[in-house]
């Protein structure tokens, strides 16, 4: 049961981190700290 729960949490985390990247073409004029915080 714990293995299945771990796999599910990893899937959710991977989906969330892959879904919320900002388009870096539009933030080239930002300071690197700003898009590092937003992208993280």
Coordinates of N, CA and C in Angstrom, one line a residue:
X1 N 0.8 -1.2 0.0 CA 0.0 0.0 0.0 C 0.9 1.3 0.0
X2 N 1.9 1.2 0.8 CA 2.8 2.4 0.8 C 3.5 2.6 -0.5
X3 N 3.9 1.6 -1.2 CA 4.5 1.7 -2.5 C 3.6 2.4 -3.5
X4 N 2.4 1.9 -3.5 CA 1.4 2.5 -4.4 C 1.1 4.0 -4.1
X5 N 1.1 4.3 -2.8 CA 0.9 5.7 -2.4 C 2.1 6.6 -2.8
X6 N 3.3 6.0 -2.7 CA 4.5 6.7 -3.1 C 4.5 7.0 -4.6
X7 N 4.1 6.0 -5.4 CA 4.1 6.1 -6.8 C 3.0 7.2 -7.2
X8 N 1.9 7.2 -6.5 CA 0.9 8.2 -6.8 C 1.4 9.6 -6.5
X9 N 2.0 9.8 -5.3 CA 2.5 11.1 -5.0 C 3.6 11.5 -5.9
X10 N 4.5 10.6 -6.4 CA 5.5 11.0 -7.4 C 4.8 11.4 -8.7
X11 N 3.8 10.7 -9.1 CA 3.1 11.1 -10.3 C 2.5 12.5 -10.2
X12 N 1.8 12.7 -9.1 CA 1.2 14.1 -8.9 C 2.3 15.1 -8.8
X13 N 3.4 14.9 -8.2 CA 4.5 15.9 -8.1 C 5.1 16.1 -9.5
X14 N 5.3 15.1 -10.3 CA 5.8 15.3 -11.6 C 4.9 16.0 -12.5
X15 N 3.6 15.7 -12.4 CA 2.6 16.4 -13.2 C 2.5 17.9 -12.8
X16 N 2.6 18.1 -11.5 CA 2.5 19.5 -11.1 C 3.7 20.3 -11.5
X17 N 4.9 19.8 -11.4 CA 6.1 20.5 -11.8 C 6.2 20.7 -13.3
X18 N 5.7 19.7 -14.0 CA 5.7 19.9 -15.5 C 4.6 20.8 -16.0
X19 N 3.6 21.0 -15.3 CA 2.4 21.8 -15.7 C 2.6 23.3 -15.5
X20 N 3.4 23.7 -14.6 CA 3.4 25.1 -14.1 C 4.7 25.8 -14.6
X21 N 5.4 25.3 -15.6 CA 6.5 26.1 -16.1 C 6.0 27.3 -16.8
X22 N 6.7 28.4 -16.7 CA 6.3 29.6 -17.4 C 7.0 29.7 -18.7
X23 N 6.5 30.3 -19.7 CA 7.2 30.4 -21.0 C 8.4 31.4 -20.8
X24 N 9.6 30.9 -21.0 CA 10.8 31.7 -20.7 C 11.1 32.7 -21.8
X25 N 10.4 32.6 -22.9 CA 10.6 33.6 -23.9 C 10.1 35.0 -23.5
X26 N 9.0 34.9 -22.7 CA 8.4 36.2 -22.2 C 9.0 36.8 -21.0
X27 N 10.0 36.1 -20.3 CA 10.6 36.5 -19.1 C 12.0 36.8 -19.2
X28 N 12.5 37.0 -20.4 CA 14.0 37.2 -20.6 C 14.4 38.5 -20.1
X29 N 13.5 39.5 -19.9 CA 13.9 40.8 -19.4 C 13.8 40.8 -17.9
X30 N 13.3 39.8 -17.3 CA 13.2 39.7 -15.8 C 14.6 39.4 -15.2
X31 N 14.8 39.8 -14.0 CA 16.0 39.3 -13.2 C 15.9 37.8 -13.0
X32 N 17.1 37.2 -13.0 CA 17.1 35.7 -12.9 C 16.4 35.3 -11.6
X33 N 16.5 36.1 -10.5 CA 15.9 35.7 -9.3 C 14.4 35.6 -9.4
X34 N 13.8 36.4 -10.2 CA 12.3 36.4 -10.3 C 11.8 35.2 -11.0
X35 N 12.4 34.8 -12.1 CA 11.9 33.6 -12.8 C 12.3 32.3 -12.1
X36 N 13.4 32.4 -11.3 CA 13.8 31.2 -10.6 C 12.8 30.9 -9.5
X37 N 12.3 32.0 -8.8 CA 11.3 31.8 -7.8 C 10.0 31.4 -8.4
X38 N 9.6 32.0 -9.5 CA 8.3 31.6 -10.1 C 8.4 30.2 -10.7
X39 N 9.5 29.9 -11.3 CA 9.6 28.6 -12.0 C 9.8 27.4 -10.9
X40 N 10.3 27.8 -9.8 CA 10.5 26.8 -8.7 C 9.3 26.4 -8.1

